[in-house]
Backbone as JSON, one array per atom type, in Angstrom:
{
  "sequence": "MKSDSSFQFIDLDAAQRTSALLHEVLGNEKPWYPVMGCRPVSSGCDHCVGLQLHNDWLRRNGRPTTTTLQPPALQQSEIGRVRAFSREDHVVVAPGSDLFDEAITDEQIDYIILTIASRPDVLFYWFTKHAERQRDYLLALSTYPNTPGSRPRPKWPLAN",
  "N": [[-20.16, -3.91, -48.86], [-18.07, -1.41, -47.53], [-14.82, -1.62, -45.73], [-13.73, 0.95, -43.37], [-10.8, 1.99, -43.36], [-9.29, 3.9, -41.99], [-9.57, 3.95, -38.99], [-8.15, 2.59, -36.71], [-5.97, 0.14, -34.53], [-4.88, 0.54, -31.45], [-2.25, -0.95, -29.78], [-0.46, -0.47, -26.61], [2.93, -0.42, -25.55], [4.05, -2.7, -23.27], [5.68, -0.9, -20.65], [3.7, 1.48, -21.86], [1.46, -0.11, -20.63], [1.99, -0.99, -18.05], [1.8, 1.46, -16.55], [-0.25, 2.78, -17.27], [-1.79, 0.93, -16.24], [-1.13, 1.17, -13.37], [-1.51, 4.43, -13.43], [-3.95, 4.19, -13.0], [-4.8, 2.52, -10.94], [-3.91, 3.75, -8.99], [-3.61, 7.01, -9.69], [-2.83, 9.84, -8.98], [-1.36, 9.76, -6.75], [1.73, 8.36, -4.67], [3.03, 5.46, -5.02], [3.86, 3.3, -1.44], [5.25, 1.18, 0.13], [5.65, -0.17, 2.89], [5.01, -2.33, 3.35], [4.51, -5.57, 1.64], [2.69, -8.28, -0.73], [0.14, -10.54, -0.44], [-2.98, -11.68, 0.59], [-5.63, -13.72, -1.29], [-9.16, -13.45, -0.15], [-11.52, -13.71, -1.5], [-13.61, -14.64, -4.44], [-13.83, -12.12, -5.23], [-10.92, -11.38, -5.86], [-9.66, -12.05, -8.04], [-9.33, -11.11, -9.66], [-7.37, -8.95, -9.46], [-4.69, -6.63, -9.05], [-3.03, -7.0, -7.69], [-0.58, -8.68, -7.31], [0.54, -7.62, -10.0], [1.36, -4.91, -8.91], [3.37, -5.71, -7.17], [5.28, -6.92, -8.37], [6.17, -5.19, -10.28], [6.75, -3.27, -8.36], [9.28, -5.24, -7.33], [11.01, -5.56, -9.63], [11.22, -2.95, -10.24], [13.22, -2.89, -7.84], [15.48, -4.59, -7.89], [15.15, -7.4, -7.8], [13.77, -10.89, -7.85], [11.03, -11.57, -10.09], [7.61, -12.73, -9.35], [5.37, -15.62, -9.43], [2.93, -16.17, -8.47], [0.81, -14.18, -5.54], [2.5, -13.66, -2.71], [2.11, -14.04, 0.83], [1.81, -10.91, 3.2], [4.24, -8.96, 3.96], [6.49, -7.08, 6.32], [8.27, -4.54, 4.61], [11.72, -3.75, 5.71], [13.13, -2.14, 4.08], [11.75, -0.02, 2.98], [11.06, 1.17, 4.83], [12.19, 3.58, 6.1], [11.93, 5.47, 3.48], [10.11, 7.49, 3.45], [10.75, 9.8, 4.38], [11.15, 11.05, 1.93], [8.76, 12.1, 0.52], [7.61, 14.56, -0.63], [6.31, 17.93, 1.42], [2.64, 17.73, 2.15], [2.2, 15.86, -0.28], [0.2, 13.05, -1.64], [-0.32, 10.02, -0.56], [-0.19, 6.29, -0.99], [-0.62, 3.3, 1.28], [1.21, 1.03, 0.5], [0.13, -0.21, -1.78], [-1.99, -2.44, -3.1], [-1.25, -4.25, -1.65], [-2.51, -5.27, 1.48], [-2.39, -4.02, 4.62], [-3.31, -4.84, 7.46], [-4.08, -7.87, 6.95], [-3.56, -10.5, 8.66], [-1.08, -11.96, 8.94], [0.39, -9.48, 9.38], [1.4, -8.26, 12.5], [0.59, -6.41, 15.11], [2.21, -5.35, 16.06], [4.06, -4.39, 14.28], [2.34, -2.91, 12.57], [1.7, -1.06, 14.38], [4.26, 0.2, 14.23], [4.82, 0.91, 11.62], [2.69, 2.71, 11.73], [3.7, 5.11, 13.54], [5.15, 6.28, 11.58], [4.39, 6.9, 9.6], [2.69, 9.16, 11.46], [5.4, 10.25, 12.16], [5.35, 12.56, 9.46], [3.52, 14.35, 9.53], [2.56, 16.23, 7.34], [2.12, 15.17, 5.07], [-0.76, 13.39, 3.1], [-1.59, 10.32, 4.2], [-2.81, 6.93, 3.43], [-4.83, 3.97, 2.99], [-6.04, 0.91, 1.5], [-8.06, -1.54, 2.21], [-9.3, -5.83, 3.03], [-9.92, -6.02, 5.36], [-11.64, -6.02, 7.07], [-12.34, -5.52, 9.49], [-10.83, -5.8, 11.46], [-8.58, -3.87, 11.35], [-10.71, -1.72, 12.66], [-11.65, -2.67, 14.86], [-8.43, -2.45, 15.35], [-7.6, 0.03, 15.34], [-9.68, 1.6, 17.19], [-8.73, 0.05, 19.62], [-6.15, 1.21, 19.78], [-7.46, 4.35, 20.48], [-7.84, 4.17, 22.89], [-5.78, 3.48, 24.35], [-3.16, 3.33, 27.15], [-0.29, 4.6, 26.98], [1.53, 4.73, 28.79], [4.18, 5.03, 30.96], [6.74, 2.79, 30.41], [5.62, 1.39, 28.56], [4.57, 0.16, 25.77], [5.14, 1.75, 22.64], [2.98, 3.99, 21.1], [0.97, 4.51, 18.51], [-0.75, 7.7, 18.73], [-4.3, 7.91, 17.8], [-6.96, 10.1, 16.97], [-4.89, 10.05, 14.17], [-2.68, 13.34, 13.18], [-2.57, 13.79, 10.43]],
  "CA": [[-20.0, -2.81, -47.58], [-16.47, -1.31, -47.59], [-14.1, -0.78, -44.5], [-13.07, 1.92, -42.83], [-9.4, 1.65, -42.8], [-8.66, 5.32, -41.87], [-9.75, 2.89, -37.82], [-7.15, 1.47, -36.34], [-6.03, 0.2, -32.88], [-3.23, 1.21, -31.17], [-1.84, -0.92, -28.27], [-0.24, 0.08, -25.95], [3.69, -1.48, -25.16], [4.02, -3.1, -22.05], [5.77, 0.09, -20.09], [3.01, 2.55, -21.52], [0.54, -0.33, -20.18], [2.26, -0.83, -16.57], [2.24, 2.85, -16.33], [-1.61, 3.06, -17.36], [-2.72, 0.28, -15.0], [-0.33, 2.25, -11.69], [-2.2, 5.68, -13.0], [-5.96, 3.78, -12.56], [-5.18, 2.34, -9.72], [-3.38, 5.25, -7.87], [-4.16, 8.36, -9.85], [-1.59, 10.86, -9.02], [-0.6, 9.32, -5.57], [2.63, 8.13, -4.37], [2.85, 4.76, -3.41], [4.84, 3.56, -0.26], [5.54, -0.46, 0.26], [6.17, -0.49, 4.47], [4.23, -4.09, 3.63], [4.5, -5.95, 0.63], [2.45, -8.88, -0.57], [-1.26, -10.27, 0.38], [-3.41, -13.74, 0.13], [-6.63, -13.56, -1.82], [-9.97, -13.46, 0.74], [-13.38, -14.0, -2.31], [-14.1, -14.49, -5.82], [-13.68, -10.56, -6.05], [-9.49, -11.0, -5.69], [-9.62, -12.71, -8.98], [-9.06, -9.88, -10.82], [-6.73, -7.6, -9.0], [-3.68, -6.0, -9.97], [-1.72, -6.71, -6.33], [0.47, -8.83, -8.38], [1.21, -6.71, -10.95], [1.68, -4.37, -8.48], [3.71, -6.32, -6.25], [5.73, -7.97, -9.49], [6.66, -3.9, -10.7], [8.38, -3.45, -7.32], [10.17, -6.26, -6.86], [12.12, -4.89, -10.56], [12.36, -1.68, -9.51], [14.41, -2.93, -6.76], [16.54, -5.53, -8.82], [15.01, -8.45, -7.13], [12.91, -11.44, -9.42], [9.49, -11.74, -9.68], [6.65, -13.75, -8.91], [4.2, -15.28, -10.51], [1.75, -16.23, -7.3], [1.03, -13.69, -4.47], [2.99, -13.8, -1.3], [1.67, -14.04, 2.59], [2.27, -10.09, 3.36], [5.76, -9.31, 5.12], [6.82, -6.13, 6.7], [9.98, -4.64, 4.14], [12.22, -2.29, 6.08], [14.39, -0.92, 3.29], [10.79, 0.92, 2.7], [10.03, 2.27, 6.12], [13.2, 4.87, 6.02], [11.59, 5.98, 2.34], [8.85, 8.31, 4.07], [11.21, 11.16, 4.43], [11.47, 11.41, 0.5], [7.56, 12.4, 0.39], [6.73, 16.26, -0.49], [5.11, 18.37, 1.95], [1.45, 18.14, 0.93], [2.0, 14.57, -1.01], [-0.85, 11.87, -1.25], [0.36, 8.69, -0.28], [-1.3, 5.07, -0.32], [-0.08, 2.61, 2.18], [0.73, -0.52, 0.57], [-0.59, -0.54, -2.35], [-1.91, -3.74, -4.08], [-1.41, -5.05, -0.28], [-2.81, -5.04, 3.35], [-1.68, -3.4, 6.1], [-4.33, -5.28, 8.19], [-3.78, -8.42, 7.22], [-2.7, -11.69, 10.23], [0.35, -12.07, 8.78], [0.91, -8.3, 9.92], [1.81, -8.17, 13.67], [0.2, -5.24, 15.74], [3.55, -4.15, 16.66], [4.24, -3.86, 12.27], [1.12, -2.03, 11.87], [2.0, 0.25, 14.95], [5.62, 0.83, 13.81], [4.18, 1.93, 9.91], [1.78, 4.15, 11.85], [4.56, 6.02, 14.05], [6.28, 6.35, 11.02], [2.99, 8.01, 9.24], [2.81, 9.83, 12.45], [6.55, 10.84, 12.01], [4.7, 12.83, 8.5], [1.69, 15.28, 9.94], [2.38, 17.26, 6.42], [1.73, 14.25, 4.26], [-1.67, 12.72, 3.95], [-1.33, 8.78, 3.78], [-4.13, 6.05, 3.01], [-4.71, 2.7, 3.21], [-6.97, -0.16, 1.48], [-7.4, -3.0, 3.72], [-10.12, -6.5, 3.21], [-9.33, -6.99, 7.14], [-12.2, -4.01, 7.65], [-12.7, -5.66, 11.12], [-9.46, -6.19, 11.95], [-8.74, -2.84, 10.91], [-11.29, -0.88, 13.04], [-10.55, -3.68, 16.51], [-6.82, -1.66, 16.14], [-7.65, 1.71, 15.93], [-10.4, 1.15, 18.52], [-7.37, 0.06, 20.99], [-4.85, 2.44, 20.04], [-7.62, 5.52, 21.2], [-7.71, 3.54, 23.96], [-4.47, 2.98, 25.02], [-3.0, 4.5, 28.15], [0.82, 5.42, 26.1], [1.76, 5.15, 30.32], [5.86, 5.04, 30.6], [7.5, 1.2, 30.43], [4.6, 0.36, 28.28], [5.23, -0.05, 24.2], [5.0, 2.98, 22.4], [1.77, 3.36, 20.09], [1.01, 5.53, 17.72], [-2.31, 8.35, 19.22], [-5.17, 7.55, 17.03], [-6.52, 9.41, 14.84], [-3.39, 11.25, 13.53], [-3.03, 14.81, 12.75], [-2.62, 13.81, 8.93]],
  "C": [[-18.44, -2.99, -47.71], [-15.48, -0.88, -46.21], [-14.0, 0.02, -44.36], [-11.86, 1.69, -42.49], [-8.58, 3.19, -42.14], [-9.15, 4.44, -39.41], [-8.31, 2.26, -37.34], [-6.58, 0.85, -34.7], [-5.1, -0.39, -32.7], [-3.33, -0.1, -30.1], [-0.97, -0.76, -27.4], [1.37, -0.79, -25.71], [3.32, -1.47, -23.67], [4.38, -2.04, -20.88], [4.7, 0.73, -19.92], [1.27, 1.11, -20.67], [0.31, -0.45, -18.66], [1.68, 0.53, -16.0], [0.92, 2.84, -16.02], [-2.24, 2.09, -16.5], [-2.27, 0.97, -13.77], [-1.03, 3.68, -12.02], [-4.13, 5.49, -12.25], [-6.01, 3.27, -10.74], [-4.63, 3.77, -8.42], [-3.64, 6.61, -8.64], [-2.54, 8.71, -9.76], [-0.5, 11.11, -7.7], [0.74, 8.73, -5.87], [2.22, 6.89, -4.03], [3.79, 4.46, -2.9], [4.32, 1.69, 0.37], [5.87, -0.74, 1.76], [5.5, -1.6, 4.44], [4.11, -4.43, 1.84], [4.05, -7.77, 0.49], [-0.01, -9.03, -0.04], [-2.07, -11.39, -0.45], [-5.1, -13.5, -0.48], [-8.24, -14.09, -0.73], [-11.55, -14.22, -0.22], [-12.47, -13.7, -3.47], [-13.22, -13.5, -6.44], [-11.68, -10.41, -6.09], [-9.24, -11.79, -7.12], [-8.61, -11.58, -10.44], [-8.01, -9.0, -10.57], [-5.07, -7.79, -8.88], [-2.38, -6.12, -8.57], [-0.85, -7.49, -6.73], [1.29, -8.08, -9.01], [2.29, -5.83, -10.34], [3.03, -4.58, -7.54], [5.28, -6.96, -7.2], [6.41, -6.76, -9.76], [7.45, -3.83, -9.64], [8.86, -4.18, -7.47], [11.69, -6.35, -8.27], [12.48, -3.72, -9.97], [13.42, -2.13, -8.84], [15.82, -4.28, -6.82], [15.91, -6.87, -7.95], [13.93, -9.45, -8.16], [11.94, -11.35, -9.01], [9.38, -12.77, -9.22], [5.95, -14.2, -9.52], [2.9, -15.74, -9.92], [1.67, -14.55, -6.32], [1.66, -14.12, -3.07], [1.84, -13.89, -0.47], [2.37, -12.49, 2.35], [2.63, -10.63, 4.12], [5.93, -7.51, 5.38], [7.99, -6.05, 5.53], [10.34, -2.95, 4.11], [12.72, -1.85, 5.62], [13.12, 0.07, 3.42], [10.74, 2.19, 3.55], [10.97, 3.81, 5.8], [12.53, 6.37, 4.57], [10.67, 7.55, 2.81], [9.24, 9.32, 4.22], [11.48, 11.83, 2.57], [10.3, 12.01, -0.1], [7.91, 14.08, 0.46], [5.97, 16.39, 0.14], [4.05, 18.61, 1.17], [0.99, 16.75, 0.02], [0.36, 13.99, -0.67], [-0.11, 10.92, -1.85], [-0.19, 7.61, 0.14], [-0.26, 4.09, 0.06], [0.14, 1.18, 1.47], [0.13, -0.82, -0.69], [-0.59, -1.74, -3.48], [-1.78, -4.67, -2.72], [-2.12, -5.39, 0.56], [-1.93, -5.19, 4.26], [-2.12, -4.63, 6.81], [-4.73, -7.05, 7.98], [-3.2, -9.72, 8.17], [-1.58, -11.77, 10.3], [1.42, -10.08, 9.09], [0.37, -8.14, 11.45], [0.63, -6.57, 13.93], [2.02, -4.74, 15.97], [4.27, -3.51, 15.12], [3.61, -2.71, 11.98], [1.1, -0.46, 12.43], [3.31, 0.79, 14.4], [5.37, 0.94, 12.05], [3.46, 3.26, 10.26], [2.79, 5.09, 11.87], [4.78, 6.58, 12.76], [5.39, 7.86, 10.46], [2.34, 9.11, 9.85], [3.84, 10.97, 12.36], [6.0, 12.11, 10.53], [3.33, 13.85, 8.18], [1.6, 16.07, 8.32], [2.35, 16.56, 5.12], [0.4, 13.78, 4.58], [-1.49, 11.21, 2.94], [-2.79, 8.18, 3.88], [-4.01, 5.15, 2.54], [-6.33, 1.74, 2.49], [-6.95, -0.77, 2.34], [-9.1, -4.1, 3.25], [-10.57, -6.88, 4.16], [-10.16, -6.04, 7.64], [-12.31, -4.23, 9.25], [-11.64, -5.22, 12.29], [-8.84, -4.4, 12.29], [-9.34, -1.82, 12.3], [-11.22, -1.45, 14.76], [-8.81, -2.0, 16.57], [-7.21, -0.42, 16.01], [-8.35, 2.53, 16.83], [-9.27, 1.21, 19.88], [-6.63, 1.16, 20.97], [-5.71, 4.08, 19.92], [-7.61, 5.45, 22.19], [-6.5, 3.81, 24.94], [-3.69, 4.31, 25.61], [-1.86, 5.14, 27.61], [1.28, 5.88, 28.19], [3.49, 4.38, 30.39], [6.38, 3.48, 30.91], [6.77, 0.72, 29.65], [4.79, 0.54, 26.64], [4.79, 1.52, 24.05], [4.1, 3.73, 21.2], [1.27, 4.4, 19.73], [-0.88, 6.57, 18.4], [-2.72, 8.28, 18.07], [-6.41, 8.44, 18.13], [-5.35, 10.67, 14.72], [-3.87, 12.69, 12.72], [-3.16, 14.64, 11.27], [-3.57, 12.33, 8.66]]
}
């Protein structure tokens, strides 16, 4: 049997693989990292791209990479970057992380969602493995009185 020499396997270089991975995860959406880190919660997490996304962000910001996922933490330096998004952009909040992990306080989530609310011309969305906490948080927001002297909280639902 004659082998067909016209077939070639082409391996993308590391930068192209990373770009392809990010495109597969994010599509044309833009990432915004107000929270970084994630904790595995099930066997479904064994093949997550969260560590790759985390390390890509660390590299772009001149920080050392890690071999394991770190618990989620607020990235204060990322909050102001919300102003850089263009009108009608689609933005994924904390890709490869989890905004509703118990390591992120309600006050920190309030801060992030108030920041999102400041840009009604941009569409934001997020993914979470903690759907119950997200549900409870959003239901509480919809009934929060926002009276003078109380801690400012976002009004739910947001315009965007």
